Coordinates of C-alpha atoms in Angstrom, one line a residue:
Chain A
M1 CA 67.9 50.5 75.9
T2 CA 64.7 49.0 74.3
S3 CA 61.9 47.1 75.9
T4 CA 62.9 44.5 73.1
T5 CA 64.1 41.9 75.1
E6 CA 62.4 38.8 73.7
R7 CA 64.3 38.2 70.5
T8 CA 62.2 35.3 69.4
A9 CA 59.7 36.3 66.8
T10 CA 56.0 35.6 67.5
R11 CA 53.5 34.1 64.9
A12 CA 51.5 37.6 64.7
E13 CA 55.2 39.2 64.2
Y14 CA 56.1 36.8 61.1
C15 CA 52.8 37.6 59.4
V16 CA 53.7 41.4 60.2
I17 CA 56.8 41.1 58.4
A18 CA 55.1 38.9 55.7
C19 CA 52.4 41.4 54.6
A20 CA 55.0 44.6 55.1
E21 CA 56.4 42.6 52.5
A22 CA 53.6 43.4 50.0
W23 CA 54.5 47.3 50.0
R24 CA 58.3 46.7 49.9
D25 CA 59.7 49.9 47.5
A26 CA 55.9 50.6 46.1
G27 CA 56.9 53.6 45.8
E28 CA 54.4 56.7 46.2
I29 CA 51.3 54.7 46.7
L30 CA 48.2 54.2 49.1
A31 CA 48.6 51.4 51.6
S32 CA 45.0 50.1 52.1
P33 CA 45.4 47.6 54.8
M34 CA 42.3 46.0 55.8
G35 CA 42.6 44.4 59.7
T36 CA 44.6 44.7 62.4
V37 CA 47.8 42.7 61.0
P38 CA 47.5 44.6 57.7
A39 CA 47.7 47.7 59.3
V40 CA 51.1 47.1 61.6
A41 CA 52.7 45.8 58.3
A42 CA 51.9 49.0 56.5
R43 CA 52.7 51.2 58.5
L44 CA 56.1 48.9 59.4
A45 CA 57.1 49.2 55.4
K46 CA 56.4 53.6 55.7
L47 CA 58.9 53.3 58.3
T48 CA 61.3 51.1 57.5
F49 CA 61.7 50.0 53.1
S50 CA 58.7 51.7 51.9
P51 CA 59.2 55.7 53.1
D52 CA 57.1 57.4 50.9
L53 CA 54.0 55.3 51.1
L54 CA 50.5 57.2 51.7
L55 CA 48.6 56.2 54.9
T56 CA 45.1 57.0 55.6
D57 CA 43.4 57.3 59.2
G58 CA 40.8 55.0 58.1
E59 CA 38.4 57.5 57.0
A60 CA 38.4 60.7 55.0
L61 CA 42.2 62.0 55.8
L62 CA 45.6 61.4 54.4
I63 CA 48.3 61.2 57.8
G64 CA 51.8 62.6 57.2
D65 CA 53.0 60.7 60.6
V66 CA 53.0 57.0 61.7
P67 CA 50.7 56.8 65.2
A68 CA 50.3 53.2 66.6
V69 CA 47.2 51.8 65.4
G70 CA 44.4 52.9 66.9
A71 CA 45.7 56.0 68.2
A72 CA 45.3 59.9 66.3
S73 CA 46.8 61.1 63.8
A74 CA 48.7 64.2 64.5
V75 CA 49.4 65.3 60.8
T76 CA 46.9 65.3 58.0
E77 CA 48.6 66.1 54.5
G78 CA 45.4 65.1 52.4
W79 CA 42.0 64.7 51.6
L80 CA 40.4 61.3 51.0
P81 CA 37.0 61.4 51.0
Y82 CA 35.1 57.7 50.0
R83 CA 34.2 59.4 46.5
R84 CA 38.6 60.9 46.0
H85 CA 38.8 57.0 47.5
L86 CA 37.1 55.2 44.6
T87 CA 38.7 57.9 42.3
M88 CA 42.1 56.7 43.3
V89 CA 41.2 53.3 43.3
M90 CA 40.1 53.6 39.4
G91 CA 43.4 55.3 38.8
G92 CA 45.3 52.5 40.7
R93 CA 48.2 54.1 42.2
R94 CA 47.2 52.2 45.7
H95 CA 47.3 48.4 47.0
V96 CA 45.0 46.6 49.0
M97 CA 45.2 43.9 51.7
M98 CA 42.1 42.8 51.9
G99 CA 40.6 40.0 54.0
A100 CA 38.4 37.3 52.3
S101 CA 35.8 34.3 54.0
Q102 CA 36.6 32.3 50.4
I103 CA 39.5 32.6 48.3
D104 CA 40.3 29.9 45.2
R105 CA 42.7 28.2 43.8
F106 CA 43.1 31.0 40.8
G107 CA 42.3 34.0 43.9
N108 CA 39.0 34.7 43.4
Q109 CA 38.0 36.2 46.4
N110 CA 34.2 36.4 48.6
I111 CA 33.5 38.3 51.4
S112 CA 29.9 38.7 50.2
C113 CA 27.6 35.8 51.2
I114 CA 28.0 32.2 51.6
G115 CA 24.9 29.6 49.9
D116 CA 23.2 30.6 47.0
W117 CA 23.5 34.4 46.8
E118 CA 19.2 34.3 46.3
R119 CA 18.8 33.3 49.3
P120 CA 22.2 33.1 51.5
K121 CA 22.8 30.6 53.9
R122 CA 24.9 33.4 55.6
Q123 CA 24.7 36.5 54.8
L124 CA 28.4 38.7 54.7
L125 CA 29.5 42.4 53.8
G126 CA 28.3 42.0 50.4
V127 CA 30.7 42.6 46.9
R128 CA 31.7 46.4 48.6
G129 CA 34.9 47.7 46.5
A130 CA 36.4 44.1 45.9
P131 CA 35.2 44.4 42.1
V132 CA 36.7 47.7 41.3
N133 CA 39.5 46.9 44.0
T134 CA 40.6 43.9 42.0
L135 CA 40.5 45.3 38.2
N136 CA 42.5 48.7 39.0
N137 CA 44.9 48.3 41.1
P138 CA 47.3 46.0 42.7
V139 CA 45.1 43.4 45.8
S140 CA 47.1 41.0 48.7
Y141 CA 45.1 39.3 50.5
W142 CA 45.5 38.7 54.4
I143 CA 44.0 35.8 55.6
P144 CA 44.0 35.2 59.6
R145 CA 42.6 31.9 60.2
H146 CA 44.4 29.5 57.6
S147 CA 41.6 26.8 57.0
T148 CA 39.6 24.4 54.1
R149 CA 36.5 26.7 54.4
V150 CA 38.6 29.8 53.4
F151 CA 40.7 28.2 51.0
V152 CA 38.0 26.4 48.8
A153 CA 38.1 24.2 45.2
K154 CA 35.4 27.2 44.6
V155 CA 33.8 30.8 46.4
D156 CA 30.1 31.0 46.6
M157 CA 30.3 34.6 45.1
I158 CA 33.1 36.3 43.3
S159 CA 33.5 39.1 45.1
G160 CA 37.3 39.7 44.0
V161 CA 38.6 38.6 40.7
G162 CA 40.4 35.9 40.6
H163 CA 43.5 35.1 37.3
D164 CA 40.7 32.8 35.3
S165 CA 37.6 35.4 35.7
A166 CA 39.5 37.9 35.0
A167 CA 41.0 36.0 31.7
A168 CA 37.6 34.7 30.9
A169 CA 36.0 38.1 30.9
G170 CA 38.9 39.3 28.6
P171 CA 40.8 42.4 28.2
A172 CA 39.7 45.2 29.5
A173 CA 39.2 43.0 33.1
T174 CA 43.4 41.3 32.9
R175 CA 44.7 45.5 31.7
F176 CA 45.2 46.1 35.7
H177 CA 44.4 43.5 37.5
D178 CA 47.4 42.4 39.9
L179 CA 46.8 39.9 42.8
R180 CA 50.2 40.1 44.4
R181 CA 50.5 38.0 46.9
V182 CA 48.3 36.1 50.4
V183 CA 49.3 36.2 53.3
S184 CA 48.0 33.9 56.0
D185 CA 49.1 32.9 59.7
L186 CA 51.2 29.6 58.4
G187 CA 52.1 30.8 55.6
V188 CA 53.0 33.4 52.0
F189 CA 51.5 32.3 48.8
D190 CA 51.7 34.2 45.3
F191 CA 50.2 32.8 41.9
A192 CA 53.6 33.6 40.1
T193 CA 52.8 29.9 37.8
P194 CA 52.2 28.7 34.4
D195 CA 48.8 29.0 35.0
R196 CA 48.6 31.7 37.6
A197 CA 47.6 29.2 40.4
M198 CA 48.4 29.5 43.9
R199 CA 51.7 28.5 45.0
L200 CA 53.4 27.9 48.5
V201 CA 55.9 30.6 48.7
S202 CA 57.1 30.6 51.9
L203 CA 56.1 29.0 55.4
H204 CA 56.5 30.8 58.2
P205 CA 58.9 29.3 61.3
G206 CA 57.3 25.9 62.9
V207 CA 54.9 25.3 59.8
T208 CA 54.8 22.4 57.7
V209 CA 53.6 21.8 54.4
D210 CA 51.8 19.1 55.7
Q211 CA 49.8 21.3 57.9
V212 CA 49.3 23.8 54.7
R213 CA 48.0 21.0 52.7
E214 CA 45.7 20.2 55.0
A215 CA 44.4 23.8 55.7
T216 CA 43.9 24.5 52.1
G217 CA 41.0 22.6 50.2
F218 CA 42.5 22.7 46.8
E219 CA 45.2 21.5 45.6
L220 CA 48.2 24.2 46.0
V221 CA 51.6 24.2 43.8
L222 CA 54.6 23.3 46.2
P223 CA 58.4 23.9 45.7
D224 CA 60.5 21.0 46.0
D225 CA 62.4 23.1 48.7
V226 CA 60.0 26.2 50.7
P227 CA 62.1 28.1 52.5
A228 CA 60.7 29.8 55.9
T229 CA 59.6 33.1 56.0
R230 CA 62.3 35.5 56.6
E231 CA 63.1 36.9 60.2
P232 CA 62.7 40.1 61.2
T233 CA 65.2 42.5 61.9
R234 CA 66.2 43.9 65.4
E235 CA 65.0 47.0 64.6
E236 CA 61.8 45.8 62.9
L237 CA 61.0 44.0 66.3
R238 CA 61.4 47.5 68.0
L239 CA 59.4 48.9 65.7
I240 CA 56.4 46.5 66.1
R241 CA 56.8 46.2 69.7
D242 CA 57.4 49.8 70.6
V243 CA 56.0 52.0 68.4
V244 CA 53.4 50.8 66.4
D245 CA 51.8 48.4 68.8
P246 CA 52.4 48.6 71.8
S247 CA 49.5 47.4 73.4
G248 CA 50.1 43.9 71.2
L249 CA 46.5 44.6 69.6
R250 CA 48.0 41.9 66.3
D251 CA 48.3 39.2 69.3
R252 CA 44.8 39.0 69.0
E253 CA 43.7 38.7 65.3
V254 CA 46.8 35.3 65.2
R255 CA 46.7 32.2 67.1
A256 CA 49.7 31.9 69.1
Chain B
M1 CA 16.1 88.1 53.7
T2 CA 13.0 89.0 51.4
G3 CA 12.0 86.9 48.8
A4 CA 14.0 83.6 50.1
L5 CA 11.9 80.6 49.9
D6 CA 10.8 79.1 53.2
K7 CA 10.9 75.1 52.6
R8 CA 10.8 74.1 56.1
M9 CA 9.1 70.9 57.1
T10 CA 8.7 68.8 59.9
P11 CA 9.8 65.2 59.4
D12 CA 6.4 64.2 59.4
E13 CA 5.5 66.6 56.3
I14 CA 8.7 65.2 54.6
V15 CA 7.2 61.6 54.8
G16 CA 3.5 62.7 54.1
R17 CA 4.9 63.4 50.4
L18 CA 6.0 60.0 50.3
R19 CA 4.3 57.2 48.5
S20 CA 4.1 53.8 48.5
G21 CA 6.0 51.9 45.5
M22 CA 8.4 54.9 45.2
T23 CA 12.7 54.6 44.4
L24 CA 13.9 56.2 47.6
G25 CA 17.5 57.3 48.1
I26 CA 19.1 57.5 51.2
G27 CA 22.6 59.9 51.8
G28 CA 25.0 58.5 54.2
W29 CA 27.2 55.9 54.3
G30 CA 26.8 52.8 56.4
S31 CA 26.3 54.1 60.2
R32 CA 27.9 57.3 59.0
R33 CA 25.4 60.6 59.1
K34 CA 22.3 58.8 57.9
P35 CA 18.9 60.9 57.8
M36 CA 17.6 58.5 61.1
A37 CA 15.1 60.8 62.0
L38 CA 13.6 60.8 58.4
V39 CA 13.6 57.7 58.9
R40 CA 11.7 56.8 62.3
A41 CA 9.2 59.3 60.5
L42 CA 8.9 56.6 58.1
L43 CA 8.4 53.6 60.4
R44 CA 5.6 55.8 62.0
S45 CA 4.4 55.7 58.5
D46 CA 2.4 53.1 56.8
V47 CA 4.8 54.0 53.6
T48 CA 5.7 50.7 51.7
D49 CA 6.8 48.7 49.4
L50 CA 9.9 50.7 48.4
T51 CA 12.6 50.4 46.2
L52 CA 15.5 51.7 48.5
V53 CA 18.6 53.1 47.1
S54 CA 21.7 53.0 50.0
Y55 CA 25.2 52.5 50.8
G56 CA 23.3 51.0 53.5
G57 CA 23.6 51.3 57.4
P58 CA 20.9 51.3 60.1
D59 CA 18.6 52.6 57.7
V60 CA 18.4 49.4 55.3
G61 CA 18.2 47.4 58.9
L62 CA 15.3 49.2 60.1
L63 CA 13.1 49.6 56.8
A64 CA 13.9 45.9 56.4
Q65 CA 12.9 44.9 59.2
A66 CA 9.7 46.6 59.5
G67 CA 8.8 44.6 56.1
R68 CA 9.2 47.9 54.0
I69 CA 11.6 47.1 51.5
R70 CA 10.6 45.5 48.0
K71 CA 13.8 45.8 46.6
L72 CA 17.2 47.0 47.4
I73 CA 19.6 48.3 45.3
T74 CA 23.4 48.4 47.7
A75 CA 27.0 48.2 47.7
F76 CA 26.7 47.0 51.3
T77 CA 24.8 47.2 54.5
T78 CA 27.2 47.4 57.7
L79 CA 26.8 48.8 61.4
D80 CA 30.4 49.8 60.7
S81 CA 32.6 49.4 64.0
I82 CA 29.9 46.1 63.8
P83 CA 30.7 44.9 60.6
L84 CA 27.2 42.9 60.0
E85 CA 23.7 44.6 60.0
P86 CA 21.3 42.2 62.0
H87 CA 18.2 42.9 60.6
F88 CA 19.7 43.4 57.2
R89 CA 21.4 39.8 57.5
A90 CA 18.4 38.0 58.8
A91 CA 16.2 39.7 56.1
R92 CA 18.5 38.3 53.1
E93 CA 18.7 35.0 54.7
R94 CA 15.3 34.7 54.5
G95 CA 14.8 36.0 51.5
A96 CA 12.8 39.4 52.0
F97 CA 13.4 41.4 49.2
E98 CA 14.9 41.6 46.0
L99 CA 18.5 42.9 45.4
V100 CA 20.7 44.5 43.0
E101 CA 24.0 44.0 44.4
L102 CA 26.4 47.0 43.2
D103 CA 30.4 47.2 43.7
E104 CA 30.9 50.7 46.3
A105 CA 32.3 52.1 42.5
M106 CA 29.3 51.0 40.8
F107 CA 27.0 52.9 42.7
M108 CA 28.8 55.7 43.0
Q109 CA 28.8 55.8 39.2
G110 CA 25.1 54.8 38.6
L111 CA 24.3 57.7 41.0
T112 CA 26.6 60.5 38.9
A113 CA 24.6 58.8 36.0
G114 CA 21.2 59.6 37.8
A115 CA 23.0 63.1 38.4
Q116 CA 23.9 64.1 34.9
R117 CA 20.6 62.6 32.9
L118 CA 22.1 59.8 31.9
P119 CA 21.4 56.5 30.7
F120 CA 24.5 54.4 32.0
L121 CA 28.4 55.3 32.7
P122 CA 31.0 53.5 31.8
I123 CA 33.7 51.9 34.7
R124 CA 36.1 48.6 35.1
A125 CA 34.5 47.4 37.6
G126 CA 32.3 44.9 37.9
L127 CA 34.0 42.6 34.9
G128 CA 34.6 38.7 36.1
S129 CA 32.8 39.3 38.9
D130 CA 29.9 37.7 40.0
V131 CA 28.2 41.1 40.4
L132 CA 27.2 40.3 36.5
R133 CA 26.0 36.9 37.2
V134 CA 23.3 37.9 39.6
N135 CA 22.4 40.8 37.4
P136 CA 21.6 39.6 34.5
Q137 CA 20.3 43.3 33.9
L138 CA 23.4 44.6 33.3
R139 CA 24.8 45.6 30.3
T140 CA 28.5 46.0 28.3
V141 CA 29.1 48.7 26.4
T142 CA 32.0 49.1 23.9
S143 CA 34.4 51.9 23.5
P144 CA 33.8 53.2 20.0
Y145 CA 38.0 54.4 20.0
E146 CA 41.1 52.4 19.3
D147 CA 41.3 50.8 22.5
G148 CA 37.7 48.8 21.4
E149 CA 37.5 48.1 25.4
E150 CA 34.3 46.8 27.0
L151 CA 33.3 47.7 29.8
V152 CA 30.0 48.0 32.7
A153 CA 27.2 50.2 31.3
V154 CA 26.1 51.1 35.0
P155 CA 22.8 52.6 34.9
A156 CA 21.6 55.4 36.4
L157 CA 19.7 55.5 40.0
R158 CA 17.3 57.9 39.3
M159 CA 15.0 58.3 42.5
D160 CA 11.4 59.8 43.3
A161 CA 12.7 60.8 46.7
A162 CA 16.2 61.7 48.1
L163 CA 16.6 62.2 51.8
V164 CA 19.5 62.8 53.4
H165 CA 20.9 64.4 56.6
M166 CA 23.9 67.4 57.0
N167 CA 25.3 69.2 59.6
R168 CA 23.2 72.8 58.9
A169 CA 21.5 74.2 56.4
D170 CA 19.0 77.6 55.9
R171 CA 15.8 77.4 55.5
S172 CA 15.5 77.1 51.2
G173 CA 17.3 74.1 51.6
N174 CA 21.2 74.8 50.7
G175 CA 23.0 72.0 52.9
Q176 CA 26.4 72.1 54.8
Y177 CA 28.3 69.0 56.1
L178 CA 31.0 70.0 58.4
G179 CA 32.5 66.9 59.3
P180 CA 35.4 65.3 57.0
D181 CA 33.3 63.8 54.8
P182 CA 30.8 64.4 52.1
Y183 CA 29.7 61.0 51.2
F184 CA 27.3 61.6 47.9
D185 CA 24.6 62.9 49.5
D186 CA 25.1 66.1 46.6
L187 CA 24.6 63.4 44.3
F188 CA 21.4 61.6 45.8
C189 CA 19.4 64.8 45.8
E190 CA 20.3 66.0 42.1
A191 CA 19.7 62.4 40.6
A192 CA 16.0 62.1 42.7
D193 CA 13.3 64.5 41.6
T194 CA 12.6 65.4 45.4
A195 CA 15.1 65.6 47.5
Y196 CA 15.0 66.4 51.7
V197 CA 17.5 67.5 54.0
S198 CA 17.2 67.2 57.7
C199 CA 19.8 68.9 59.2
E200 CA 21.2 69.9 62.8
R201 CA 20.1 73.0 62.6
V202 CA 18.3 75.3 60.5
V203 CA 20.4 79.0 60.5
E204 CA 20.2 82.1 58.2
S205 CA 22.2 82.0 55.4
A206 CA 25.3 84.6 56.2
A207 CA 25.6 82.5 58.9
L208 CA 26.6 79.4 57.1
T209 CA 30.2 80.7 55.9
E210 CA 30.9 82.7 58.8
H211 CA 33.1 80.4 60.9
A212 CA 33.5 77.5 58.0
A213 CA 35.5 77.4 54.1
P214 CA 32.4 77.6 51.2
Q215 CA 33.6 74.4 49.8
T216 CA 31.7 72.9 53.1
M217 CA 28.3 74.3 50.8
L218 CA 27.9 70.4 49.5
I219 CA 23.8 71.1 48.2
S220 CA 23.2 73.5 46.8
R221 CA 18.7 74.8 47.1
H222 CA 17.8 74.0 43.3
S223 CA 18.2 70.4 44.3
V224 CA 16.2 70.7 47.6
T225 CA 12.9 70.5 48.1
G226 CA 12.3 70.5 51.8
V227 CA 14.4 71.2 55.0
A228 CA 13.8 69.9 58.9
E229 CA 15.7 70.9 61.5
T230 CA 16.4 67.4 63.6
P231 CA 18.6 68.0 66.1
K232 CA 20.7 64.5 67.1
G233 CA 18.7 63.4 63.9
A234 CA 21.3 61.2 62.5
H235 CA 21.5 59.1 66.0
F236 CA 22.8 56.4 66.6
T237 CA 24.8 57.0 63.4
S238 CA 27.7 59.6 63.1
C239 CA 27.3 63.3 62.4
V240 CA 30.8 64.8 62.9
P241 CA 31.8 67.4 64.1
D242 CA 28.3 67.9 65.9
Y243 CA 28.6 64.5 68.0
G244 CA 30.4 61.2 66.9
R245 CA 28.4 57.5 66.7
D246 CA 26.9 56.6 69.7
E247 CA 28.8 53.3 70.1
P248 CA 27.1 51.7 73.0
F249 CA 23.6 52.7 72.2
Q250 CA 24.6 51.3 68.5
K251 CA 25.9 47.9 70.4
A252 CA 22.4 47.8 71.9
Y253 CA 20.7 47.6 68.8
A254 CA 22.4 45.1 67.0
T255 CA 22.6 42.4 70.0
A256 CA 18.3 43.3 70.5
A257 CA 18.3 43.3 66.4
A258 CA 20.1 39.8 66.6
D259 CA 16.9 38.2 68.4
P260 CA 13.0 38.8 68.4
D261 CA 12.3 39.1 71.3
A262 CA 15.0 41.3 72.3
W263 CA 13.6 43.4 68.8
D264 CA 9.5 43.8 70.2
A265 CA 11.5 45.1 73.8
F266 CA 13.6 47.3 72.0
R267 CA 11.0 48.8 69.5
T268 CA 8.5 48.9 72.0
R269 CA 11.4 51.2 74.3
F270 CA 12.4 53.3 71.2
L271 CA 10.4 53.6 68.1
A272 CA 7.0 53.1 69.5
G273 CA 6.6 57.2 69.8
D274 CA 7.4 60.0 68.4
E275 CA 11.3 61.5 67.6
R276 CA 10.7 63.8 71.3
A277 CA 10.1 60.4 72.7
Y278 CA 13.4 58.4 71.3
H279 CA 15.5 61.0 72.8
L280 CA 14.1 60.9 75.5
A281 CA 14.1 56.9 76.1
V282 CA 17.7 57.3 74.7
Q283 CA 18.6 59.3 77.6
T284 CA 17.2 57.4 79.6
W285 CA 18.7 54.0 78.8
H286 CA 22.5 56.3 78.9
K287 CA 21.3 57.5 82.6
E288 CA 20.9 53.4 83.3
Q289 CA 23.9 52.9 81.7
R290 CA 26.2 54.2 84.3

């Protein structure tokens, strides 16, 4: 018996599944999730289809167990202070899922500021590690509220490098540039198109193509038939609800 | 110990050696192990017009609010559990200082080049991003080898002075961290012409490795000019394992920082006196919160 009596997955749980898929068969690399849903997803992936993933405690330790999000780890399997973390990024054995205040059609991302950089309307985080991440290791994005404010025609400050910007910067920029997927509360997107423009891959159940189109500030590539994001298995639902996120933190990040 | 150099100073003596217009590095990371007692001493002084080099936290926020920064070199400024530093944000939105915004790894390369007396170090990061657009002074360098790759040449970050906070130090300036992350404090000291270490406790050299492994000895005295014992000197940032971040107080700081009137009251209550008065005021505040 488990407490998993409710069989219907919630929107947040589809988001978890869609984010976890980013790390499927990733092998022995570091999963760096930013945000709650990606954190739940990375742990789910490690407990199911990607057991060799490395995880951190969010600070300087590699953890050898898979505690619930927000809970303390009991096993340390390595040391990853910031300077070693940055070296690992540049070595490429990492797949990060970052947030985005803005993202455009070719995957340029902004977390730095809104408006003119010289004197921003809204100062945000600064570029942080987005430039080094995007040029060196696989990168995906998680956007909990899909809207035209986030999915914009042009970002105000390129923090994470998109396909057009990398191509313009030359071979040293494109050599390890690898944008994998964008997951929002509405669906899954990638860049598997001839000109590397963003494409709709799947819709979370209950979401329509029109809804996505209205919430996106640029023209998405739309396949003729858009599949639904896959269903979680019963075991995945049990792991999400009872093991990785028993207090339901995922629901605070995603609108029902 | 015969012959051991005694570099002990008070925070005010350390700040007394700083000059307006200097390039000043501040160690730690975000809201983690920042030399806050030295920053508070700096706020009590009239040193200003600084070029500040920092993985920014409330050190940047406080100095920005006080109008001491002419130019800031950073990759971010954050309070960690509160993602945006309100004073930094407000200062940026009113165009209060010149900003050199670098990627986190570019910043590390700059410190490393500074410590190694190199003019620059190459890095892939920055290419294709607006870091190059907003920093037109940044140049690229082409590999002389077969790959011919064109990479960013991060200029050395050299500083006139660096301020860092350690868990322990001896009187000669050997500094020890006991938490999980050294951050970049050794590089800050080595990339600066003078470096000042504040610490929770000054102990005899022999005591440093009595209960800790020698690799906790992050900073070597040859790169240190002065040492100050400042118990709770990183407050309200974290100084693990001596103490964690004072989250309730940081929250009060951030709330006050977001509103000019509330900030005046906060400054009067906590920052108008000396370091001892600060800690007493914080203690009283905590009692009131219960």
